[in-house]
Short mmCIF file of C-alpha atoms and ligand atoms in Angstrom, two decimals:
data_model
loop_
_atom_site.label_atom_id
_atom_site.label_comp_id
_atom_site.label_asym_id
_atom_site.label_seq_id
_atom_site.Cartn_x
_atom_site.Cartn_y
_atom_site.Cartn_z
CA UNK A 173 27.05 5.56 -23.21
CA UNK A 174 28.57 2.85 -20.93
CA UNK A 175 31.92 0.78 -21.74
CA UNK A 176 32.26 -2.15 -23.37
CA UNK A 177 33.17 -4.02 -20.12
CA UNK A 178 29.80 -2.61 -18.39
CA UNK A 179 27.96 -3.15 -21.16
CA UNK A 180 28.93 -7.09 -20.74
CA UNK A 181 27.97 -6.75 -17.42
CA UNK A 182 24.66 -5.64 -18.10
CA UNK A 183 23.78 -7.85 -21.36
CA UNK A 184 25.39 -11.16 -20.51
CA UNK A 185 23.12 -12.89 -18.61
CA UNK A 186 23.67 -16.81 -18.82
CA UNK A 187 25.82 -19.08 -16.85
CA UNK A 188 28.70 -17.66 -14.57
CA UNK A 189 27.65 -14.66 -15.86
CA UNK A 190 27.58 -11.98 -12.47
CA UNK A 191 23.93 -10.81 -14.59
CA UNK A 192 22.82 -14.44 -13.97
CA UNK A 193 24.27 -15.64 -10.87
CA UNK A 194 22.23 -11.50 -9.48
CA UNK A 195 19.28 -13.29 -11.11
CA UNK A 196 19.42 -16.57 -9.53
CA UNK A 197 19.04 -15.26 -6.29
CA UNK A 198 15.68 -13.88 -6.61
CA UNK A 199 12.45 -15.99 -7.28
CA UNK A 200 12.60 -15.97 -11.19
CA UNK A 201 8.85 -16.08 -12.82
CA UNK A 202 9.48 -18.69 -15.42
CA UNK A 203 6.51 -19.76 -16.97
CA UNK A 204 2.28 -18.63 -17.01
CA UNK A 205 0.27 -21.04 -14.74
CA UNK A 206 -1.63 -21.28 -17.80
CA UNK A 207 0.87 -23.34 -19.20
CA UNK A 208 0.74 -25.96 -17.16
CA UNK A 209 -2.60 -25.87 -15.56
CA UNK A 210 -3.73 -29.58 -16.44
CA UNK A 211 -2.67 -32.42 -13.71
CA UNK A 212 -0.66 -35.04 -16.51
CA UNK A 213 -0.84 -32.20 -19.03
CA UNK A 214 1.94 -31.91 -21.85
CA UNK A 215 5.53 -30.93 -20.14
CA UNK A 216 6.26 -27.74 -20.32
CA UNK A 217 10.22 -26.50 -21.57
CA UNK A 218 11.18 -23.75 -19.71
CA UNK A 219 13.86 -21.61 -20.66
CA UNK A 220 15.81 -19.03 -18.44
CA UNK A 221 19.17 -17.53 -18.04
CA UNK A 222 20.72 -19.74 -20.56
CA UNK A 223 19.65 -22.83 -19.20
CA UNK A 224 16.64 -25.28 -19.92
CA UNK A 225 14.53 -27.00 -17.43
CA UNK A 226 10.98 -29.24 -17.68
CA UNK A 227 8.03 -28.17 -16.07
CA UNK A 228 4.93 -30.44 -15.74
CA UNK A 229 1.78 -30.72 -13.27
CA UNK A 230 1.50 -34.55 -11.76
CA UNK A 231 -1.64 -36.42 -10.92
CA UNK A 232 -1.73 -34.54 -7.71
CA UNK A 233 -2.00 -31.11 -9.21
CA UNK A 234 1.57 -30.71 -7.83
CA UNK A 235 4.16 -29.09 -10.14
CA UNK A 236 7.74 -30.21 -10.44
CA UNK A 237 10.47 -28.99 -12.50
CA UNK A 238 13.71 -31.07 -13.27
CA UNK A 239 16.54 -29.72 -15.84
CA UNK A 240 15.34 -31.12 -19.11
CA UNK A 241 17.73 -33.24 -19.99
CA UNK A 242 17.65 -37.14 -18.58
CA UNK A 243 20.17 -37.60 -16.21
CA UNK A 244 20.90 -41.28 -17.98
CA UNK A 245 21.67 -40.05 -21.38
CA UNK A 246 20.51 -37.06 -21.98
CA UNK A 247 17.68 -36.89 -24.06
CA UNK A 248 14.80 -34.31 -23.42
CA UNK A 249 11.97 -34.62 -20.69
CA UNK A 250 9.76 -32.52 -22.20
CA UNK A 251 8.85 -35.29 -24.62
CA UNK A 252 7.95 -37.53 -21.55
CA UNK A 253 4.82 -39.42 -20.63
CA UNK A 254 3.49 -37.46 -17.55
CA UNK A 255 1.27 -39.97 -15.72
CA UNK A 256 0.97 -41.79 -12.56
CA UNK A 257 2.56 -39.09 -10.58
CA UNK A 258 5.77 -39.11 -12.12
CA UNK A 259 7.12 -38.06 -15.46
CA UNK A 260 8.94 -40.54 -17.82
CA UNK A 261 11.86 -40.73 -20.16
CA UNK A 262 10.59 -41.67 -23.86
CA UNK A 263 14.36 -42.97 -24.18
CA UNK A 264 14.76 -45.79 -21.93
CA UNK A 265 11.59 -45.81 -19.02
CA UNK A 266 13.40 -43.88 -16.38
CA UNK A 267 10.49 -42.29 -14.46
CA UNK A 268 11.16 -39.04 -11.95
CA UNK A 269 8.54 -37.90 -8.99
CA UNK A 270 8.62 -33.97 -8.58
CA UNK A 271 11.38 -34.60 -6.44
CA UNK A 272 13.32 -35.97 -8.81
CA UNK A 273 13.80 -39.07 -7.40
CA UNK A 274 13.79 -42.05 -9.12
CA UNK A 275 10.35 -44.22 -9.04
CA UNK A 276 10.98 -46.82 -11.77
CA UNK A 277 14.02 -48.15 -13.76
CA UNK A 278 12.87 -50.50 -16.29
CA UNK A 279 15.96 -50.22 -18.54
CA UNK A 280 18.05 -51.75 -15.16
CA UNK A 281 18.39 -55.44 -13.74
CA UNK A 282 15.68 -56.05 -10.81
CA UNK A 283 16.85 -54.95 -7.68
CA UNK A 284 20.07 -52.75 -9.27
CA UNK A 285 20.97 -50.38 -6.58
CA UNK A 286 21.80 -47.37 -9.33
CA UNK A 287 17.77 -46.56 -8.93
CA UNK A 288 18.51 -44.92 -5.47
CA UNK A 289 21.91 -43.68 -6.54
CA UNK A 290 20.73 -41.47 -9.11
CA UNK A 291 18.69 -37.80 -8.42
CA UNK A 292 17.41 -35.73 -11.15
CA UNK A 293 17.90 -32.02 -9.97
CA UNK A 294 14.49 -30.77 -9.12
CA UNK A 295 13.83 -26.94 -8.49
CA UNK A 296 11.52 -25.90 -6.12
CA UNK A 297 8.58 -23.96 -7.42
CA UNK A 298 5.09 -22.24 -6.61
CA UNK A 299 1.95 -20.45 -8.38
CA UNK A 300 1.49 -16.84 -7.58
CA UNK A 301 -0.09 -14.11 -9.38
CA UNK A 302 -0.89 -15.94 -12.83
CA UNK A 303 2.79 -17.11 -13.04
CA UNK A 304 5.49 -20.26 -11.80
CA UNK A 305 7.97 -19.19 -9.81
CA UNK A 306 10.87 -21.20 -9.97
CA UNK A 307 14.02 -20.87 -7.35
CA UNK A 308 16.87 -21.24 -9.65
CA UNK A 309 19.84 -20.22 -7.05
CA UNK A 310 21.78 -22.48 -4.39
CA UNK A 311 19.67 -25.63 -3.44
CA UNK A 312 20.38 -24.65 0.25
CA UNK A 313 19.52 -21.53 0.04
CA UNK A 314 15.89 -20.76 -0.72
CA UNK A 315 14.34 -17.79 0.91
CA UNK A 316 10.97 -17.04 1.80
CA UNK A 317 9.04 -15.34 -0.93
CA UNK A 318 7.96 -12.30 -1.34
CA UNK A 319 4.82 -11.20 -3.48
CA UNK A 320 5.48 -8.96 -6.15
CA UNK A 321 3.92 -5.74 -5.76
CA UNK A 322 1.95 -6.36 -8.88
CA UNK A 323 0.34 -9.27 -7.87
CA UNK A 324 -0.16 -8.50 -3.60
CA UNK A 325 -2.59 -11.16 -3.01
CA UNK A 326 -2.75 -14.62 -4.86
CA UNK A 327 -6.21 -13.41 -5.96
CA UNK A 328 -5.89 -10.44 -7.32
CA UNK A 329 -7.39 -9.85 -10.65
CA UNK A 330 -4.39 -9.98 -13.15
CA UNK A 331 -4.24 -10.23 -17.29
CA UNK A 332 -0.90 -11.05 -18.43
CA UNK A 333 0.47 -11.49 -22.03
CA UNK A 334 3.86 -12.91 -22.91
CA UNK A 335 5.87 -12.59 -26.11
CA UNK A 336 8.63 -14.27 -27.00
CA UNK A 337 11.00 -11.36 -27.97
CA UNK A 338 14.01 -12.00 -30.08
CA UNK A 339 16.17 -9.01 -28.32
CA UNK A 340 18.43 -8.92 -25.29
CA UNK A 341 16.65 -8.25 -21.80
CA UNK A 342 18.08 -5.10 -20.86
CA UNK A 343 16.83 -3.61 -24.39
CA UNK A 344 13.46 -4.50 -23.15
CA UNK A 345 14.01 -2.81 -20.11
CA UNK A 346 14.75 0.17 -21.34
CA UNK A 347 11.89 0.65 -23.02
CA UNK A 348 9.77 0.06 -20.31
CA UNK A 349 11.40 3.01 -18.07
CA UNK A 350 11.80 5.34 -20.94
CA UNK A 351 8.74 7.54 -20.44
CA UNK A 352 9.88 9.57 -23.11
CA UNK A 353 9.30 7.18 -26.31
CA UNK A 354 5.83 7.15 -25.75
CA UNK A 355 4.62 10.48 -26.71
CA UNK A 356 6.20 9.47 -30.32
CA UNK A 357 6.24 5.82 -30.60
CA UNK A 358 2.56 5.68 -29.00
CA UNK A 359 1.01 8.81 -29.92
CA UNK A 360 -1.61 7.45 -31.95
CA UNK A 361 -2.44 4.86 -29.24
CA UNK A 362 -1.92 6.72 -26.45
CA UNK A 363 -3.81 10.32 -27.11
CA UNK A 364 -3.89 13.64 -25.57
CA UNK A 365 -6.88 14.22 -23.96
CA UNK A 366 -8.69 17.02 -21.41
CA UNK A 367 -8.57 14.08 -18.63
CA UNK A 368 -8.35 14.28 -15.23
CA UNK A 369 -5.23 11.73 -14.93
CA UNK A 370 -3.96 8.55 -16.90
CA UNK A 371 -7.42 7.12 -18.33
CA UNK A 372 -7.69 3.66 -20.61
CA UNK A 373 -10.79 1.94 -22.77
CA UNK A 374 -10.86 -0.98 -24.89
CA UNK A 375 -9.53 1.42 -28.57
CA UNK A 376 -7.00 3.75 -26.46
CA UNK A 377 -5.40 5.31 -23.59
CA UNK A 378 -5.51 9.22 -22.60
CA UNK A 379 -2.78 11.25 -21.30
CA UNK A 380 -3.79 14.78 -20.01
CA UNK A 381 -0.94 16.18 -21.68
CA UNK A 382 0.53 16.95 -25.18
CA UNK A 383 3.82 17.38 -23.99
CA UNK A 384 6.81 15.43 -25.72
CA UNK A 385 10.03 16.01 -23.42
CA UNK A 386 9.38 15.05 -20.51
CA UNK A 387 12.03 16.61 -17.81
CA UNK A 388 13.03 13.75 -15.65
CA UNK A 389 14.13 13.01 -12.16
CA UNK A 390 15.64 9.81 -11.00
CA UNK A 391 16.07 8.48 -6.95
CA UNK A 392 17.68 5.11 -6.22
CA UNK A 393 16.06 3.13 -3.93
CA UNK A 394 16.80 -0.28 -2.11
CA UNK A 395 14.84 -2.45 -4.10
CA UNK A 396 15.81 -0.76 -7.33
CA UNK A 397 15.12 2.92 -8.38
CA UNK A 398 12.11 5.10 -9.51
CA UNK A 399 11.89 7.57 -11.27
CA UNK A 400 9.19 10.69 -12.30
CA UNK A 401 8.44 12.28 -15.83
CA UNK A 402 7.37 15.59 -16.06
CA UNK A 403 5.42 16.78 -18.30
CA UNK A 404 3.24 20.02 -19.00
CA UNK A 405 -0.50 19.51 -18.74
CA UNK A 406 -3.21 20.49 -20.84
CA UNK A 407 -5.10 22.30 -17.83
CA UNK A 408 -3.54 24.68 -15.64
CA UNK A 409 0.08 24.30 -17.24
CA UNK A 410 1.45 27.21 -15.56
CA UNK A 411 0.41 26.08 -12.03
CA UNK A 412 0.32 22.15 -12.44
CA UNK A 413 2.52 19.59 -13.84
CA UNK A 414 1.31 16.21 -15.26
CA UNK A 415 3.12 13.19 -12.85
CA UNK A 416 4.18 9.78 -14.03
CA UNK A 417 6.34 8.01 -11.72
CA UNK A 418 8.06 4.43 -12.66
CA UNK A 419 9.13 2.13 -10.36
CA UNK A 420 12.08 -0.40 -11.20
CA UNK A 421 12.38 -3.19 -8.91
CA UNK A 422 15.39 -4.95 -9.72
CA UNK A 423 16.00 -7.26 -11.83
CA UNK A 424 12.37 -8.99 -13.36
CA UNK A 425 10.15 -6.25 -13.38
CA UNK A 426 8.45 -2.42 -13.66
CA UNK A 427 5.24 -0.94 -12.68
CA UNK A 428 4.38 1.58 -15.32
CA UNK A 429 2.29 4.00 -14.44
CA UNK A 430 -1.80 3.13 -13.49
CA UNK A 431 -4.50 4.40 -15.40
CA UNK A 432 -8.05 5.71 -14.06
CA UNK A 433 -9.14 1.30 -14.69
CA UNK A 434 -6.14 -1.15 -13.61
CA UNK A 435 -2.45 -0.67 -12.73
CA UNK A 436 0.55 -1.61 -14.85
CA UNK A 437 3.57 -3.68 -15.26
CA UNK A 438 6.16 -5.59 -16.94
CA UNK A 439 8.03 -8.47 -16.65
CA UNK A 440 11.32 -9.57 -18.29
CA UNK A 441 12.92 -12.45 -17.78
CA UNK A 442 16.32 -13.67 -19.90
CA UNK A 443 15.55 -16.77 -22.09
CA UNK A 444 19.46 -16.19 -23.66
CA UNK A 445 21.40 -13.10 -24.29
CA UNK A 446 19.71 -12.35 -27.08
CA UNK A 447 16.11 -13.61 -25.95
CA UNK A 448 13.71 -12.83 -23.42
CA UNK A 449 10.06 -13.21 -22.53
CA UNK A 450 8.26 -10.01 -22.38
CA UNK A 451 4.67 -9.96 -19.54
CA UNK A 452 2.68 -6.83 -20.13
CA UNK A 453 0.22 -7.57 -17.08
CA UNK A 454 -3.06 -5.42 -16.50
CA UNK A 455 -4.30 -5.99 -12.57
CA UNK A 456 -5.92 -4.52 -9.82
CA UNK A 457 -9.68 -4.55 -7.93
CA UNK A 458 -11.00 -1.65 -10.28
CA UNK A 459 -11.56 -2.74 -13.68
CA UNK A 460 -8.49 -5.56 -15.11
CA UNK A 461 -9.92 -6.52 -18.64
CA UNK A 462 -9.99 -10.20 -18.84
CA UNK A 463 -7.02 -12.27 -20.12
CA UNK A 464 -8.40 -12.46 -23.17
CA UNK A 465 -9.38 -8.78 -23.67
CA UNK A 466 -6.07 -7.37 -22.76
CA UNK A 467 -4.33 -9.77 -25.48
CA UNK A 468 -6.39 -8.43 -27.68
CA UNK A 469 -6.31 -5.19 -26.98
CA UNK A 470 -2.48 -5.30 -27.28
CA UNK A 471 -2.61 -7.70 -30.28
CA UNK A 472 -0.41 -10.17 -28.72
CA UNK A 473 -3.70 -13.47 -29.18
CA UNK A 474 -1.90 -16.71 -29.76
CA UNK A 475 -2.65 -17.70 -32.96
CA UNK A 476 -3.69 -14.22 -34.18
CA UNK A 477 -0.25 -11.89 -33.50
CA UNK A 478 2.10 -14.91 -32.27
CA UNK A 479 2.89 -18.53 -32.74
CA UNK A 480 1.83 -21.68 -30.23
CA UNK A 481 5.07 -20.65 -28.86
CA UNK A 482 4.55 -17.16 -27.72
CA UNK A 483 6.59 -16.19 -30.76
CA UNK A 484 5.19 -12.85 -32.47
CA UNK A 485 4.37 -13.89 -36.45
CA UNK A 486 5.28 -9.42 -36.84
CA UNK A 487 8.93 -10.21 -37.45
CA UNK A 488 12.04 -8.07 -38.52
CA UNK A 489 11.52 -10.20 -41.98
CA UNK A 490 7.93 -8.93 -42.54
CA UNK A 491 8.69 -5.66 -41.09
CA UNK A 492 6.19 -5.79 -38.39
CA UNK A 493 3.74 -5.64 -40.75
CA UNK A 494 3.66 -2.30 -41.14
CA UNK A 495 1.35 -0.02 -42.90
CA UNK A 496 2.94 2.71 -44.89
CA UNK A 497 -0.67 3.50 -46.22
CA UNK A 498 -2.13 3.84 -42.55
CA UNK A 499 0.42 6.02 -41.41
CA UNK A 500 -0.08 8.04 -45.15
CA UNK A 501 -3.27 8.70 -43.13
CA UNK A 502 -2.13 9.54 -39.54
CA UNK A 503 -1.19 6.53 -38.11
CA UNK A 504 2.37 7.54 -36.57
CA UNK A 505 3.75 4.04 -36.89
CA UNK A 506 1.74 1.65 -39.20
CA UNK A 507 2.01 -0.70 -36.49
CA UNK A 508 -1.02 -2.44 -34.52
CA UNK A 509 -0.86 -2.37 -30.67
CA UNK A 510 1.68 -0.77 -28.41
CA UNK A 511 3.47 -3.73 -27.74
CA UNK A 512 4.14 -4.54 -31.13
CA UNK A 513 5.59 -1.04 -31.81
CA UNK A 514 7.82 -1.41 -28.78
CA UNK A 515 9.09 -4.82 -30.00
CA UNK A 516 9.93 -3.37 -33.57
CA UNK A 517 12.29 -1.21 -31.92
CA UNK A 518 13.88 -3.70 -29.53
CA UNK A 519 14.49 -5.71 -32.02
CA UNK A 520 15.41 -3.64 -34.76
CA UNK A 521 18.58 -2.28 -32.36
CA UNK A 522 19.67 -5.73 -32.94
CA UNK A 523 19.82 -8.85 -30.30
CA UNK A 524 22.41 -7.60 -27.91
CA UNK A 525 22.96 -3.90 -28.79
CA UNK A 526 26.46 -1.63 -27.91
CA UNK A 527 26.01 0.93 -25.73
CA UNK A 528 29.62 2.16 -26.08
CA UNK A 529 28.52 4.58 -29.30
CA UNK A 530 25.19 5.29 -28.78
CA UNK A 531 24.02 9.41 -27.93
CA UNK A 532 22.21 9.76 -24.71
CA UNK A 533 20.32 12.89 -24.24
CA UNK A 534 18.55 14.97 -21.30
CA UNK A 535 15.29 12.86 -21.48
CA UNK A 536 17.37 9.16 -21.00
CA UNK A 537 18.40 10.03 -17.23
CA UNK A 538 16.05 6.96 -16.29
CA UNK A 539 17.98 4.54 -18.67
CA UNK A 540 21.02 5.97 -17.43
CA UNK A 541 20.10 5.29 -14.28
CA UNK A 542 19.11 1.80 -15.02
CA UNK A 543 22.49 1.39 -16.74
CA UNK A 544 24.23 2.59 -14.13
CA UNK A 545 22.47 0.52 -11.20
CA UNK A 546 22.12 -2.98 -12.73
CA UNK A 547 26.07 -2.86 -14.34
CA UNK A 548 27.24 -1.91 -10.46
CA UNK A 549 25.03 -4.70 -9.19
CA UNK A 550 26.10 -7.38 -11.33
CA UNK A 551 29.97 -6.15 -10.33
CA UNK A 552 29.30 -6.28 -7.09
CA UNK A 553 27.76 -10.02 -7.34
CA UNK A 554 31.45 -10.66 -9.37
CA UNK A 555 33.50 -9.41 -6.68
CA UNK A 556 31.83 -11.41 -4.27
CA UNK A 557 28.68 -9.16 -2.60
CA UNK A 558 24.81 -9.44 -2.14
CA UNK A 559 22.80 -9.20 -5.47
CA UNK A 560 20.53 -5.83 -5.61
CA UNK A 561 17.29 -6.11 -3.53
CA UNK A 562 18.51 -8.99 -1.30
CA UNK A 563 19.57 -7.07 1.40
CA UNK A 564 18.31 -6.48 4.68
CA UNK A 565 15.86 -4.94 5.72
CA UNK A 566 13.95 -5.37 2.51
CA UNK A 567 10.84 -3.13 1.57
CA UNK A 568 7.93 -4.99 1.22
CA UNK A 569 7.18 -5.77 -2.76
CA UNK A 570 3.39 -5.24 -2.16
CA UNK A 571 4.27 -1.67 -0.57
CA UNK A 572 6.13 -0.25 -3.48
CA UNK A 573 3.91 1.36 -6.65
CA UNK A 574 3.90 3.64 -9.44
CA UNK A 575 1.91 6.55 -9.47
CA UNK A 576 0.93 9.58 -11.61
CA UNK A 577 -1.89 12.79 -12.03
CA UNK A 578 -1.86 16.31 -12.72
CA UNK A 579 -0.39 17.86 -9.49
CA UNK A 580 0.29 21.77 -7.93
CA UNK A 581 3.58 22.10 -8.73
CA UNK A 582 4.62 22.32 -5.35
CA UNK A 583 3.79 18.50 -4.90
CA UNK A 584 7.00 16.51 -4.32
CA UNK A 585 6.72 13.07 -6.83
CA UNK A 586 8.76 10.99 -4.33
CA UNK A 587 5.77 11.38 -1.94
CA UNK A 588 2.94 10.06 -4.60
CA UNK A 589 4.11 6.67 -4.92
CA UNK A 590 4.43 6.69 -1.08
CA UNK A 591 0.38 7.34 -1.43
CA UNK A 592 0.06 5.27 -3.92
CA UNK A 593 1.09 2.12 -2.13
CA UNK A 594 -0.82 3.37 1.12
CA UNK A 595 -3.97 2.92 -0.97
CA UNK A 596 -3.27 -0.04 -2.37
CA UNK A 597 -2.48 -1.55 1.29
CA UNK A 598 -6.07 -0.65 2.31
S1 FES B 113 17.99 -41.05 -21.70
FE1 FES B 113 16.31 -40.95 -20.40
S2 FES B 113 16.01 -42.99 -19.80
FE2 FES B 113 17.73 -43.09 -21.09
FE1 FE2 B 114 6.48 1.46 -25.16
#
């Protein structure tokens, strides 16, 4: 339960909002490289924390990204003509380099000194790990960046899918640290099996447990907080326990726990308050599936499960498309892929949901946590401090991961993702 005020604090996320000014001072991943991979491709629109901005590639290959709306009068960029290295205003001609200065003027006299008056704002950007990064913060202000720790190197393999989900980003959030949900929500997608630790195929993935309360234990950290879930294995249950530890690293994204074939993340980034774009991102050296397989595997294909727009066609209007006759014969939800189940429930809590009534119990220490961290963090930005995970001396991104296996019970979680990241160093 949190109070109304904290509950603003944590859900408002647009403007002067302390949520989005915390935001704006970390590299925000706004759009796939995919997106805009074509030099004079189509502009891209990019939405984030409230506000809209245009994205396109120039002749060069270089991207820029201006607001989207023409600094003459105000009509949309995104409908430009991107040629000649420059991008130009259907309306009246004005044409913008990735700067954002102003190349041509054809509306104006010859010679009319308003061309080298006027500036669109441009944003500095740069391609890492499948997505754009955009800096969105102070234009004076723009710190080094630092890779995330699910992308290390630039060229690590990574599959990424993004949905357009119509709920409110800390919903979203939730769901991804609440190990818990998935021995219900998941069960017939994620199985109990006699494995050794966490394994995945191209049908399922197998947990070596059957256990469905997980006890949990929660440790902040600087970057954010992480958190184990304990659960009772199938083997050795009396002098084992089965390990899944979460990372949060404030505020974009998770690392969910890695299976015996690729590691695990998400990443959420504000579109509005009640809007967000969901990455569900397979990667690592062992065995990513392709781009393509992992959509599919998740049913999240453009085209297939969601619009041109990233926007899934399973909607609160269709009920998901579920399949009261499937789950007649086992199937726990009637819903196709674990995404999609996760998203019914985000969505169905309703865009920006009240956390003043709802009932917490033992196994929602992690959302507590997150509750807890991210409405402090954003009151500290209001009263005038350092957002979370800006402070020095920073951990490394690329050093932090998730971890989990079937452990003596003796083993202390808060070392495992410790080994966990020394492995992925080497
Ligand atoms: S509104 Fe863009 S050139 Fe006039
Ligand atoms: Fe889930």
């Amino acid at each position: 339960m949190l109070s109304r005020e904290e509950n603003e604090l944590l859900t408002r996320v647009t403007g002067d909002a302390a949520m989005a000014r915390l935001m704006r001072q970390h590299w925000t991943p706004v759009a796939l490289i995919e997106e805009v991979a074509e030099p004079d491709g189509k502009p891209l629109r990019v939405e984030a924390l409230g506000d809209s901005y245009v994205l396109f590639r120039n002749s060069d290959g270089k991207l820029g990204m201006l607001d989207e709306r023409c600094p003459h009068r105000k009509a949309s960029l995104v409908y430009g003509r991107n040629e000649d290295c420059g991008l130009r205003c259907l309306y009246h001609g004005w044409k913008f380099d990735i700067e954002g200065k102003v190349q041509a003027m054809p509306s104006e006299p010859q010679g009319s000194p308003l061309k080298d008056k006027v500036r669109a704002r441009a944003y500095p950007t740069l391609e890492w790990g499948g997505f754009v990064w955009a800096w969105l913060g102070e234009a004076d202000a723009v710190p080094e960046f630092d890779p995330p720790a699910f992308a290390p190197r630039n060229d690590i393999p990574i599959a990424i899918l993004k949905i357009r989900v119509p709920a409110n980003w800390a919903q979203i959030h939730e769901g991804q640290i609440d190990s818990a949900h998935s021995s219900s929500l998941h069960s017939s997608d994620m199985v109990p099996a006699k494995v050794e630790g966490a394994a995945a195929d191209e049908k399922s993935w197998y947990r070596p447990s059957t256990d469905k309360s997980p006890r949990m234990q929660t440790q902040t950290t600087s970057y954010g907080f992480h958190y184990a879930a304990i659960r009772k294995p199938i083997r050795n249950a009396r002098t084992h326990d089965y390990l899944r530890v979460t990372e949060f690293v404030a505020p974009y994204y998770s690392l969910i726990p890695p299976n015996n074939n690729y590691n695990v993340a998400s990443v959420i980034v504000p579109i509005n308050d009640e809007e967000s774009y969901f990455h569900f991102i397979a990667w690592g050296d062992r065995k990513t599936p392709t781009t393509d397989e992992w959509r599919a595997f998740n049913r999240a294909v453009p085209g297939t499960d969601l619009d041109a727009k990233w926007r899934p066609l399973r909607t609160l209007e269709n009920d998901f498309w579920q399949d009261r006759q499937k789950m007649a014969e086992g199937n726990f939800t009637g819903i196709d892929g674990i995404p999609n189940q996760d998203i019914a429930m985000w969505v169905s809590m309703g865009g920006r949901v009240d956390r003043s009534t709802d009932i917490l119990g033992a196994s929602d220490l992690a959302i507590v946590e997150f509750r807890r961290l991210m409405a402090d963090a954003a009151r500290r930005v209001a009263e005038g401090g350092p957002a979370i995970g800006t402070e020095e001396p920073r951990v490394r991104q690329a050093s932090i991961a998730s971890a989990e296996g079937v452990y003596p019970k003796d083993v202390d979680w808060r070392t495992l993702s410790r080994t966990a990241s020394r492995q992925a160093a080497e």
